[in-house]
Amino acid sequence: MRVRREDAEVALAELLDLAPGGVEEVDLGDRVEYAVYGPPGELPALPDVEVAIGDALVEIVTTEVEDDWSERWKQFHRPVDVGPLRVRPPWEPERPGAEIDLVIDPGQAFGTGGHHTTRLCLELLLTLEPGGGLVDLGCGSGVLAIAAARLGWSPVLGVDFDPLAVEATADNAKVNGVDVRAEQVDLRNDVAPSATTVVANLLRPLLLQVRFNVVPERLIVSGLLRTEADEIARDYRNRFGLTERQRAEAGDWASVLLLRGD
Ligand code: SAH
């Protein structure tokens, strides 16, 4: 899928709904290309067309590629440094001086820490006093859950509806020597598990559907476009009595820290 740079974040948000496992991003100058890979028969048979997503004109091209993409995608996973943390794939080196070195192999799950929304969650997480239980809703590769466990939260639970994400989170927790439980939960149907602190790097439609039996004291919501953050903050205030305390933004994306009460 190729799209003008100014429309890229919006198109990507839509695309991630269809391909929650993540997409490959290639910089084409004034345009950006997003690629989704799949074996023959598993991708929708799309003609080569131009379609409109919102106001964005998007060009879709389908091609057969050599069977080396499982190696090629590695060049898109670079180390990410946020404060004292480095999040890196196994094939990248430690950052000298990084206090906390996290090795995250995304496998086929979403999340190497590199996406703006993940980074913003890490930034907000670092502003909190660690401690008590934490739940990571939509844990993907487990990057947020594992970072939280290293920072001092306990017990930590990661949930995702994708079995590959549950598996990746459990595997990555083991590699990083932390205690993180991973479970399969579909947040569209099930009540969200809760803890004193919850992080939810999901997209707007799902955030509007999330339900709690026990409302967390501290909740970080992410996966939002800047233009969507006010709506979600209002919705969470009305439904859960949570109040916005802090907002972090990067690119077109926003994350919001919400606290219980006023
Ligand atoms: N927390 C990770 C991944 C965020 S991507 C990070 O910050 O990098 C969003 C995750 O939500 C994906 O792993 C996707 O599989 C999961 N997800 C999407 N819809 C879901 C649903 N209905 N129930 C549970 N998880 C869902």
XYZ file of N, CA and C and ligand atoms in Angstrom:
812
model
N 0.853 -1.167 0.000
C 0.000 0.000 0.000
C 0.898 1.229 0.000
N 0.683 2.129 -0.960
C 1.503 3.338 -1.008
C 0.615 4.550 -0.797
N 1.103 5.474 -0.006
C 0.270 6.602 0.386
C 1.165 7.827 0.564
N 0.593 9.003 0.316
C 1.371 10.229 0.529
C 1.784 10.337 1.990
N 2.966 10.902 2.214
C 3.502 10.951 3.581
C 2.522 11.603 4.562
N 1.854 12.692 4.128
C 0.977 13.402 5.069
C -0.251 12.564 5.458
N -0.556 11.539 4.647
C -1.709 10.695 4.968
C -1.289 9.375 5.614
N 0.019 9.221 5.805
C 0.534 7.887 6.146
C 0.015 7.374 7.486
N -0.004 8.234 8.509
C -0.379 7.736 9.840
C -1.837 7.284 9.862
N -2.680 8.037 9.169
C -4.102 7.681 9.125
C -4.287 6.344 8.407
N -3.604 6.213 7.272
C -3.717 4.963 6.510
C -3.174 3.797 7.321
N -2.084 4.054 8.039
C -1.488 2.977 8.845
C -2.439 2.521 9.951
N -3.109 3.484 10.570
C -4.048 3.135 11.636
C -5.130 2.201 11.092
N -5.630 2.515 9.907
C -6.647 1.656 9.282
C -6.062 0.278 8.967
N -4.862 0.307 8.436
C -4.238 -0.944 8.009
C -3.974 -1.861 9.194
N -3.611 -1.268 10.323
C -3.302 -2.097 11.504
C -4.546 -2.790 12.047
N -5.705 -2.228 11.731
C -6.946 -2.922 12.077
C -7.043 -4.241 11.308
N -6.603 -4.184 10.040
C -6.670 -5.374 9.191
C -5.496 -6.302 9.446
N -4.368 -5.724 9.797
C -3.150 -6.511 9.975
C -2.537 -6.196 11.331
N -3.198 -6.666 12.414
C -2.726 -6.311 13.755
C -1.321 -6.840 14.028
N -0.881 -7.789 13.219
C 0.467 -8.318 13.396
C 1.534 -7.335 12.992
N 1.137 -6.223 12.372
C 2.121 -5.217 11.994
C 2.436 -5.270 10.513
N 3.014 -4.191 10.041
C 3.321 -4.071 8.625
C 4.758 -3.584 8.477
N 5.308 -3.802 7.309
C 6.653 -3.299 7.013
C 6.520 -1.906 6.421
N 7.400 -0.990 6.842
C 7.327 0.386 6.347
C 8.567 0.704 5.530
N 8.364 1.237 4.323
C 9.483 1.624 3.467
C 9.311 3.088 3.086
N 10.379 3.856 3.253
C 10.350 5.276 2.951
C 10.582 5.485 1.459
N 9.612 6.070 0.764
C 9.776 6.327 -0.663
C 9.883 7.830 -0.923
N 10.388 8.600 0.025
C 10.498 10.046 -0.158
C 9.196 10.723 0.199
N 8.469 11.229 -0.797
C 7.225 11.914 -0.474
C 6.078 10.933 -0.233
N 6.352 9.657 -0.450
C 5.334 8.645 -0.153
C 5.903 7.566 0.768
N 4.996 6.834 1.376
C 5.406 5.751 2.270
C 4.747 4.476 1.774
N 5.497 3.399 1.814
C 4.937 2.110 1.417
C 4.795 1.216 2.644
N 3.619 0.626 2.796
C 3.407 -0.365 3.846
C 3.182 -1.715 3.192
N 3.882 -2.713 3.667
C 3.738 -4.044 3.075
C 3.249 -5.041 4.116
N 2.307 -5.848 3.699
C 1.822 -6.959 4.518
C 2.160 -8.231 3.754
N 2.790 -9.165 4.429
C 3.184 -10.404 3.768
C 2.316 -11.563 4.223
N 2.082 -12.473 3.302
C 1.358 -13.676 3.692
C 1.545 -14.733 2.629
N 1.350 -15.987 3.024
C 1.468 -17.056 2.040
C 0.332 -16.979 1.025
N 0.538 -17.579 -0.164
C -0.514 -17.541 -1.178
C -1.807 -18.091 -0.585
N -2.899 -17.426 -0.864
C -4.180 -17.939 -0.378
C -4.614 -17.300 0.927
N -3.667 -16.747 1.698
C -4.051 -16.161 2.981
C -4.246 -14.658 2.922
N -3.809 -14.043 1.836
C -4.038 -12.604 1.687
C -5.257 -12.417 0.801
N -6.024 -11.359 1.043
C -7.163 -11.124 0.148
C -6.667 -10.896 -1.269
N -7.400 -11.433 -2.246
C -7.011 -11.242 -3.645
C -7.385 -9.833 -4.056
N -6.436 -8.915 -3.967
C -6.712 -7.514 -4.277
C -6.225 -7.201 -5.675
N -7.029 -6.536 -6.446
C -6.525 -6.057 -7.731
C -5.578 -4.888 -7.462
N -4.780 -4.500 -8.448
C -3.947 -3.316 -8.295
C -4.838 -2.106 -8.516
N -5.157 -1.389 -7.448
C -6.151 -0.320 -7.533
C -5.725 0.900 -6.727
N -6.465 1.965 -6.906
C -6.351 3.110 -6.008
C -7.651 3.203 -5.235
N -7.556 3.315 -3.920
C -8.762 3.434 -3.102
C -8.624 4.626 -2.176
N -9.747 5.082 -1.654
C -9.716 6.207 -0.717
C -9.945 5.686 0.685
N -9.061 6.075 1.616
C -9.271 5.792 3.036
C -9.408 7.145 3.705
N -10.595 7.474 4.159
C -10.817 8.844 4.623
C -10.536 9.782 3.457
N -9.668 10.775 3.663
C -9.317 11.698 2.589
C -8.101 11.228 1.805
N -7.499 10.141 2.257
C -6.225 9.738 1.675
C -6.434 8.819 0.479
N -5.726 9.127 -0.595
C -5.748 8.251 -1.756
C -4.620 7.247 -1.592
N -4.977 5.991 -1.704
C -4.021 4.931 -1.412
C -3.902 4.022 -2.617
N -2.668 3.712 -2.960
C -2.443 2.820 -4.094
C -2.106 1.434 -3.551
N -2.787 0.429 -4.038
C -2.536 -0.929 -3.544
C -1.944 -1.779 -4.664
N -0.840 -2.401 -4.380
C -0.160 -3.238 -5.359
C 0.133 -4.583 -4.720
N -0.152 -5.643 -5.451
C 0.154 -6.979 -4.934
C 1.232 -7.615 -5.798
N 2.283 -8.093 -5.174
C 3.340 -8.766 -5.938
C 3.785 -10.010 -5.203
N 4.358 -10.935 -5.968
C 4.945 -12.108 -5.332
C 6.379 -11.780 -4.973
N 6.803 -12.154 -3.780
C 8.187 -11.871 -3.389
C 8.931 -13.168 -3.111
N 10.233 -13.069 -3.214
C 11.086 -14.199 -2.855
C 10.799 -14.578 -1.407
N 11.042 -15.797 -1.082
C 10.662 -16.297 0.226
C 11.700 -15.940 1.296
N 12.234 -14.713 1.253
C 13.257 -14.364 2.234
C 12.777 -13.260 3.168
N 11.472 -12.975 3.137
C 11.008 -11.839 3.931
C 11.210 -12.058 5.414
N 11.232 -13.325 5.842
C 11.390 -13.581 7.273
C 12.771 -13.112 7.751
N 13.721 -12.996 6.841
C 15.013 -12.408 7.176
C 15.021 -10.908 6.907
N 14.410 -10.523 5.794
C 14.489 -9.126 5.360
C 13.853 -8.145 6.342
N 12.775 -8.572 7.031
C 12.066 -7.631 7.899
C 12.932 -7.201 9.058
N 14.001 -7.966 9.325
C 14.842 -7.641 10.470
C 15.440 -6.247 10.384
N 15.671 -5.770 9.157
C 16.290 -4.446 9.044
C 15.359 -3.332 9.534
N 14.101 -3.658 9.770
C 13.173 -2.625 10.249
C 13.088 -2.576 11.770
N 13.747 -3.492 12.435
C 13.692 -3.497 13.892
C 14.996 -2.975 14.465
N 14.968 -1.738 14.861
C 16.145 -1.064 15.396
C 15.976 -0.911 16.905
N 17.090 -0.757 17.612
C 16.958 -0.538 19.047
C 16.220 0.765 19.336
N 15.491 0.781 20.429
C 14.747 1.968 20.837
C 15.210 2.355 22.237
N 15.595 3.623 22.404
C 16.056 4.099 23.704
C 15.055 5.074 24.279
N 14.531 4.758 25.437
C 13.604 5.650 26.145
C 14.114 5.797 27.573
N 14.585 6.976 27.930
C 15.139 7.176 29.269
C 16.201 6.121 29.580
N 16.062 5.441 30.704
C 17.070 4.459 31.106
C 16.926 3.117 30.382
N 15.912 3.001 29.519
C 15.626 1.716 28.867
C 16.248 1.634 27.484
N 16.740 0.475 27.133
C 16.919 0.165 25.721
C 16.079 -1.063 25.408
N 15.256 -0.965 24.379
C 14.516 -2.131 23.886
C 15.153 -2.497 22.561
N 15.643 -3.715 22.457
C 16.337 -4.077 21.217
C 15.979 -5.487 20.794
N 16.019 -5.744 19.474
C 15.870 -7.119 19.012
C 17.160 -7.876 19.331
N 17.092 -9.210 19.356
C 18.240 -9.993 19.808
C 19.513 -9.766 18.997
N 19.348 -9.329 17.735
C 20.533 -9.207 16.880
C 21.193 -7.825 16.963
N 20.678 -6.948 17.823
C 21.308 -5.629 18.003
C 22.031 -5.587 19.349
N 23.102 -4.760 19.455
C 23.898 -4.757 20.687
C 23.249 -3.981 21.826
N 23.732 -4.226 23.043
C 23.331 -3.431 24.197
C 23.799 -1.998 24.034
N 23.084 -1.055 24.667
C 23.591 0.324 24.706
C 24.443 0.457 25.954
N 25.713 0.825 25.788
C 26.526 0.983 26.986
C 25.872 2.025 27.887
N 25.737 1.725 29.150
C 25.159 2.712 30.056
C 23.658 2.600 30.217
N 22.987 1.802 29.361
C 21.542 1.635 29.552
C 21.316 0.869 30.855
N 20.452 1.421 31.728
C 20.217 0.756 33.006
C 19.424 -0.529 32.831
N 18.483 -0.479 31.911
C 17.618 -1.638 31.699
C 17.670 -2.020 30.230
N 18.162 -3.212 29.973
C 18.330 -3.694 28.607
C 17.274 -4.765 28.358
N 16.346 -4.489 27.463
C 15.287 -5.456 27.178
C 15.488 -6.039 25.791
N 15.469 -7.354 25.707
C 15.613 -8.021 24.422
C 14.239 -8.529 24.004
N 13.715 -7.960 22.935
C 12.371 -8.331 22.501
C 12.430 -8.882 21.086
N 12.098 -10.161 20.969
C 11.983 -10.768 19.648
C 10.497 -10.810 19.318
N 10.063 -9.966 18.387
C 8.624 -9.897 18.164
C 8.052 -11.160 17.550
N 8.892 -12.013 16.960
C 8.335 -13.173 16.274
C 7.289 -12.670 15.299
N 6.100 -13.222 15.376
C 5.050 -12.734 14.472
C 4.073 -11.813 15.188
N 4.411 -11.375 16.406
C 3.518 -10.490 17.150
C 3.927 -9.030 16.941
N 3.042 -8.114 17.295
C 3.305 -6.689 17.118
C 4.175 -6.176 18.249
N 5.184 -5.396 17.899
C 5.822 -4.617 18.947
C 7.278 -4.894 19.208
N 8.114 -4.017 18.675
C 9.530 -4.054 19.007
C 9.878 -2.839 19.841
N 8.879 -2.067 20.196
C 9.146 -0.830 20.925
C 9.303 0.348 19.994
N 9.473 0.072 18.712
C 9.791 1.145 17.762
C 8.608 1.999 17.355
N 7.399 1.466 17.499
C 6.254 2.261 17.081
C 6.025 3.414 18.056
N 5.662 4.595 17.505
C 5.416 5.769 18.346
C 4.540 5.428 19.545
N 3.481 4.644 19.314
C 2.503 4.401 20.381
C 3.137 3.608 21.526
N 4.028 2.690 21.192
C 4.701 1.900 22.223
C 5.672 2.779 23.014
N 6.435 3.568 22.271
C 7.387 4.499 22.906
C 6.694 5.441 23.865
N 5.555 5.980 23.422
C 4.817 6.927 24.262
C 4.330 6.244 25.536
N 3.896 5.000 25.415
C 3.498 4.239 26.613
C 4.683 4.087 27.550
N 5.847 3.779 26.990
C 7.036 3.612 27.839
C 7.369 4.929 28.530
N 7.264 6.037 27.781
C 7.547 7.349 28.390
C 6.617 7.622 29.561
N 5.326 7.359 29.381
C 4.367 7.626 30.461
C 4.571 6.661 31.627
N 4.886 5.414 31.306
C 5.151 4.422 32.347
C 6.316 4.889 33.223
N 7.317 5.493 32.597
C 8.503 5.944 33.343
C 8.196 7.129 34.256
N 7.075 7.815 34.044
C 6.722 8.931 34.934
C 6.042 8.433 36.210
N 5.642 7.143 36.227
C 4.902 6.613 37.381
C 5.849 5.984 38.393
N 5.437 6.021 39.651
C 6.143 5.276 40.703
C 5.818 3.796 40.498
N 6.823 2.955 40.183
C 6.513 1.552 39.922
C 6.026 0.850 41.182
N 5.175 -0.134 41.009
C 4.756 -0.950 42.146
C 3.317 -1.395 42.029
N 3.002 -2.486 42.666
C 1.666 -3.068 42.583
C 1.525 -3.863 41.292
N 0.316 -4.339 41.074
C 0.078 -5.156 39.891
C -0.087 -4.308 38.646
N 0.213 -4.907 37.478
C 0.036 -4.206 36.199
C -0.507 -5.177 35.167
N -1.461 -4.694 34.380
C -1.989 -5.476 33.266
C -1.707 -4.732 31.970
N -1.242 -5.476 30.967
C -0.962 -4.934 29.634
C -2.038 -5.483 28.693
N -2.950 -4.627 28.268
C -4.052 -5.052 27.400
C -3.604 -4.958 25.935
N -3.599 -6.065 25.243
C -3.076 -6.095 23.875
C -1.559 -6.088 23.945
N -1.002 -7.172 24.503
C 0.428 -7.135 24.870
C 1.349 -7.340 23.679
N 0.851 -7.867 22.547
C 1.727 -8.069 21.390
C 2.934 -8.917 21.774
N 4.112 -8.382 21.533
C 5.345 -9.107 21.869
C 5.632 -9.087 23.367
N 4.860 -8.314 24.129
C 5.050 -8.249 25.576
C 5.958 -7.123 26.024
N 6.326 -6.247 25.102
C 7.336 -5.231 25.416
C 6.955 -4.370 26.618
N 5.699 -3.941 26.711
C 5.311 -3.069 27.830
C 5.240 -3.846 29.144
N 4.684 -5.046 29.079
C 4.577 -5.879 30.284
C 5.968 -6.185 30.833
N 6.882 -6.516 29.944
C 8.229 -6.901 30.365
C 8.986 -5.684 30.906
N 8.824 -4.547 30.234
C 9.444 -3.320 30.746
C 8.908 -3.017 32.146
N 7.595 -3.166 32.333
C 6.989 -2.872 33.636
C 7.540 -3.804 34.712
N 7.678 -5.079 34.369
C 8.210 -6.043 35.344
C 9.640 -5.653 35.733
N 10.427 -5.232 34.743
C 11.810 -4.824 35.045
C 11.844 -3.540 35.880
N 10.854 -2.687 35.674
C 10.832 -1.420 36.421
C 10.338 -1.608 37.859
N 9.700 -2.757 38.163
C 9.326 -3.015 39.549
C 7.857 -3.315 39.792
N 7.038 -3.371 38.739
C 5.649 -3.775 38.953
C 5.581 -5.281 39.164
N 4.638 -5.725 39.988
C 4.458 -7.157 40.218
C 3.135 -7.389 40.966
N 2.324 -8.375 40.604
C 2.493 -9.254 39.447
C 2.112 -8.548 38.147
N 2.651 -9.034 37.039
C 2.364 -8.443 35.723
C 1.671 -9.486 34.847
N 0.604 -9.050 34.210
C -0.166 -9.925 33.313
C -0.291 -9.247 31.951
N -0.020 -9.988 30.889
C -0.236 -9.487 29.525
C -1.326 -10.299 28.861
N -2.259 -9.643 28.206
C -3.302 -10.384 27.488
C -3.402 -9.908 26.044
N -3.781 -10.837 25.184
C -3.931 -10.529 23.766
C -4.860 -11.574 23.170
N -5.586 -11.214 22.119
C -6.460 -12.235 21.522
C -5.704 -13.106 20.522
N -4.494 -12.683 20.181
C -3.697 -13.406 19.204
C -2.815 -14.425 19.935
N -3.018 -15.730 19.679
C -2.233 -16.748 20.391
C -0.721 -16.572 20.164
N -0.345 -16.055 18.995
C 1.086 -15.853 18.734
C 1.652 -14.762 19.638
N 0.824 -13.780 19.983
C 1.267 -12.718 20.891
C 1.417 -13.274 22.309
N 0.467 -14.113 22.710
C 0.542 -14.719 24.046
C 1.835 -15.531 24.167
N 2.125 -16.281 23.112
C 3.327 -17.105 23.096
C 4.588 -16.228 23.102
N 4.582 -15.175 22.265
C 5.758 -14.290 22.182
C 6.005 -13.613 23.529
N 4.937 -13.198 24.199
C 5.085 -12.526 25.499
C 5.699 -13.472 26.529
N 5.195 -14.712 26.557
C 5.745 -15.695 27.505
C 7.218 -15.966 27.196
N 7.536 -16.136 25.922
C 8.929 -16.413 25.518
C 9.840 -15.244 25.861
N 9.382 -14.028 25.537
C 10.227 -12.851 25.786
C 10.411 -12.612 27.283
N 9.385 -12.921 28.074
C 9.515 -12.764 29.527
C 10.627 -13.685 30.039
N 10.647 -14.894 29.521
C 11.654 -15.871 29.958
C 13.054 -15.368 29.580
N 13.198 -14.914 28.336
C 14.503 -14.432 27.858
C 15.008 -13.277 28.733
N 14.083 -12.432 29.195
C 14.476 -11.276 29.998
C 14.482 -11.565 31.499
N 14.192 -12.825 31.850
C 14.266 -13.244 33.246
C 13.255 -12.560 34.148
N 12.074 -12.256 33.604
C 11.050 -11.636 34.448
C 9.814 -12.521 34.512
N 9.034 -12.301 35.569
C 7.832 -13.062 35.809
C 6.652 -12.309 35.198
N 6.202 -12.724 34.040
C 5.033 -12.102 33.405
C 4.113 -13.219 32.954
N 2.875 -13.153 33.389
C 1.898 -14.134 32.942
C 1.282 -13.645 31.638
N 1.022 -14.563 30.714
C 0.406 -14.175 29.446
C -0.823 -15.033 29.199
N -1.925 -14.375 28.857
C -3.173 -15.113 28.653
C -3.894 -14.608 27.416
N -4.687 -15.509 26.849
C -5.480 -15.114 25.689
C -6.829 -14.554 26.151
N -7.080 -13.319 25.788
C -8.341 -12.661 26.114
C -8.770 -11.852 24.892
N -10.027 -11.961 24.504
C -10.534 -11.107 23.430
C -11.296 -9.949 24.060
N -10.716 -8.765 23.968
C -11.279 -7.599 24.655
C -12.591 -7.119 24.047
N -12.945 -7.645 22.865
C -14.259 -7.282 22.316
C -15.374 -8.003 23.060
N -15.045 -9.208 23.550
C -16.093 -10.015 24.184
C -15.960 -10.105 25.690
N -14.715 -10.099 26.182
C -14.489 -10.357 27.600
C -14.243 -9.058 28.346
N -14.620 -9.048 29.629
C -14.273 -7.932 30.503
C -12.754 -7.908 30.636
N -12.182 -6.702 30.615
C -10.720 -6.596 30.685
C -10.242 -6.927 32.089
N -9.194 -7.768 32.211
C -8.597 -7.974 33.531
C -8.015 -6.653 34.015
N -7.966 -6.471 35.326
C -7.547 -5.170 35.835
C -6.477 -5.305 36.915
N -5.852 -4.188 37.229
C -4.850 -4.103 38.301
C -4.763 -2.632 38.672
N -3.938 -2.301 39.659
C -3.782 -0.895 40.036
C -3.357 -0.064 38.827
N -2.426 -0.630 38.040
C -1.955 0.061 36.837
C -2.285 -0.783 35.610
N -2.823 -0.142 34.586
C -3.139 -0.845 33.337
C -2.576 -0.027 32.174
N -1.960 -0.708 31.212
C -1.586 -0.042 29.959
C -2.385 -0.685 28.835
N -2.871 0.147 27.928
C -3.704 -0.350 26.834
C -3.287 0.343 25.554
N -2.347 -0.273 24.838
C -1.932 0.281 23.548
C -2.751 -0.403 22.465
N -3.971 0.067 22.328
C -4.923 -0.509 21.378
C -5.322 0.609 20.414
N -6.233 0.352 19.540
C -6.698 1.438 18.670
C -8.062 1.926 19.167
N -8.415 3.125 18.686
C -9.633 3.785 19.154
C -10.884 2.892 19.206
N -11.211 2.161 18.126
C -12.464 1.388 18.172
C -12.482 0.392 19.326
N -11.357 -0.223 19.598
C -11.308 -1.203 20.683
C -11.309 -0.508 22.047
N -10.614 0.631 22.145
C -10.609 1.360 23.422
C -12.024 1.752 23.821
N -12.853 2.064 22.831
C -14.232 2.443 23.134
C -15.047 1.238 23.626
N -14.538 0.032 23.352
C -15.283 -1.176 23.746
C -14.798 -1.785 25.049
N -13.596 -1.372 25.493
C -13.010 -1.998 26.696
C -13.918 -1.779 27.903
N -14.137 -2.861 28.674
C -14.954 -2.781 29.896
C -14.154 -3.321 31.069
N -14.307 -2.693 32.224
C -13.654 -3.176 33.448
C -14.705 -3.516 34.486
N -14.468 -4.569 35.280
C -15.245 -4.756 36.507
C -14.661 -3.907 37.609
N -13.306 -3.889 37.649
C -12.606 -3.066 38.634
C -11.811 -2.023 37.859
N -12.119 -0.755 38.092
C -11.441 0.311 37.345
C -10.036 0.510 37.924
N -9.009 0.540 37.059
C -7.645 0.741 37.564
C -7.460 2.134 38.160
N -6.458 2.271 39.035
C -6.157 3.602 39.576
C -5.407 4.439 38.554
N -4.556 3.768 37.777
C -3.754 4.469 36.784
C -3.884 3.709 35.466
N -4.240 4.425 34.435
C -4.462 3.774 33.137
C -3.768 4.579 32.043
N -2.936 3.911 31.270
C -2.319 4.556 30.107
C -3.015 4.025 28.864
N -3.650 4.922 28.120
C -4.265 4.505 26.856
C -3.422 5.049 25.717
N -3.245 4.213 24.696
C -2.399 4.620 23.571
C -2.971 4.030 22.291
N -2.223 4.201 21.199
C -2.745 3.750 19.916
C -3.747 4.743 19.359
N -3.655 5.966 19.856
C -4.612 7.001 19.440
C -3.963 7.996 18.498
N -4.718 8.420 17.502
C -4.276 9.585 16.747
C -4.485 10.799 17.648
N -3.670 11.849 17.443
C -3.820 13.067 18.255
C -5.269 13.545 18.274
N -5.913 13.408 17.107
C -7.278 13.908 16.960
C -8.292 13.058 17.720
N -7.867 11.883 18.183
C -8.805 10.990 18.866
C -8.664 11.040 20.385
N -7.600 11.685 20.864
C -7.270 11.600 22.290
C -8.341 12.255 23.169
N -8.864 13.415 22.758
C -9.883 14.094 23.563
C -11.126 13.223 23.732
N -11.529 12.600 22.640
C -12.735 11.768 22.674
C -12.568 10.604 23.657
N -11.408 9.967 23.609
C -11.180 8.824 24.495
C -11.092 9.296 25.959
N -10.404 10.412 26.185
C -10.294 10.932 27.557
C -11.685 11.220 28.118
N -12.555 11.794 27.278
C -13.920 12.112 27.704
C -14.705 10.833 27.989
N -14.572 9.865 27.074
C -15.291 8.593 27.214
C -14.865 7.869 28.498
N -13.577 7.881 28.790
C -13.087 7.172 29.978
C -13.450 7.915 31.257
N -13.619 9.230 31.140
C -14.079 9.990 32.301
C -15.532 9.637 32.612
N -16.330 9.609 31.538
C -17.751 9.315 31.714
C -17.987 7.887 32.181
N -17.292 6.945 31.556
C -17.579 5.533 31.852
C -16.887 5.049 33.120
N -15.684 5.577 33.407
C -14.886 5.005 34.499
C -14.506 6.010 35.580
N -14.827 7.282 35.418
C -14.432 8.278 36.404
C -12.926 8.501 36.431
N -12.274 8.308 35.287
C -10.824 8.534 35.210
C -10.566 9.922 34.625
N -9.528 10.584 35.130
C -9.236 11.953 34.719
C -7.867 12.025 34.047
N -7.800 12.788 32.969
C -6.517 12.921 32.273
C -5.508 13.641 33.156
N -4.308 13.056 33.290
C -3.256 13.687 34.065
C -2.128 14.176 33.166
N -1.871 13.414 32.095
C -0.751 13.775 31.240
C -0.978 13.215 29.848
N -0.457 13.959 28.845
C -0.572 13.478 27.471
C 0.805 13.516 26.832
N 1.145 12.480 26.087
C 2.417 12.461 25.364
C 2.110 12.282 23.883
N 2.820 13.026 23.035
C 2.522 12.970 21.606
C 3.807 12.811 20.796
N 3.695 12.093 19.695
C 4.810 11.957 18.754
C 4.223 11.642 17.389
N 4.755 12.297 16.364
C 4.160 12.117 15.040
C 2.683 12.465 15.132
N 1.845 11.641 14.558
C 0.398 11.878 14.621
C -0.235 11.186 15.823
N 0.579 10.561 16.683
C 0.039 9.681 17.707
C 0.031 10.330 19.085
N -0.875 9.857 19.912
C -0.965 10.382 21.274
C -1.213 9.240 22.257
N -0.697 9.418 23.476
C -0.990 8.515 24.595
C -1.418 9.372 25.765
N -2.331 8.844 26.565
C -2.865 9.633 27.669
C -2.766 8.836 28.965
N -2.284 9.504 30.010
C -2.285 8.915 31.357
C -3.524 9.396 32.091
N -4.337 8.442 32.554
C -5.574 8.760 33.258
C -5.470 8.246 34.694
N -5.965 9.053 35.632
C -5.934 8.630 37.040
C -7.342 8.616 37.606
N -7.544 7.758 38.622
C -8.871 7.664 39.204
C -9.188 8.939 39.992
N -10.416 9.379 39.914
C -10.876 10.549 40.649
C -10.555 11.842 39.913
N -10.609 12.972 40.634
C -10.354 14.274 40.009
C -8.932 14.637 40.181
N 1.484 -3.678 23.614
C 2.264 -3.873 22.394
C 1.395 -4.221 21.184
C 0.380 -3.170 20.818
S -0.425 -3.557 19.246
C 3.073 -2.618 22.110
O 2.811 -1.587 22.731
O 3.979 -2.635 21.282
C -2.065 -3.965 19.764
C -2.217 -5.400 20.205
O -3.592 -5.566 20.526
C -1.883 -6.444 19.145
O -0.955 -7.366 19.667
C -3.218 -7.123 18.845
O -3.108 -8.513 18.619
C -4.007 -6.852 20.128
N -5.458 -6.852 19.936
C -6.153 -6.367 18.879
N -7.473 -6.604 19.053
C -7.608 -7.263 20.238
C -8.730 -7.792 20.961
N -9.981 -7.698 20.482
N -8.508 -8.395 22.148
C -7.246 -8.509 22.636
N -6.154 -8.035 21.993
C -6.327 -7.425 20.808
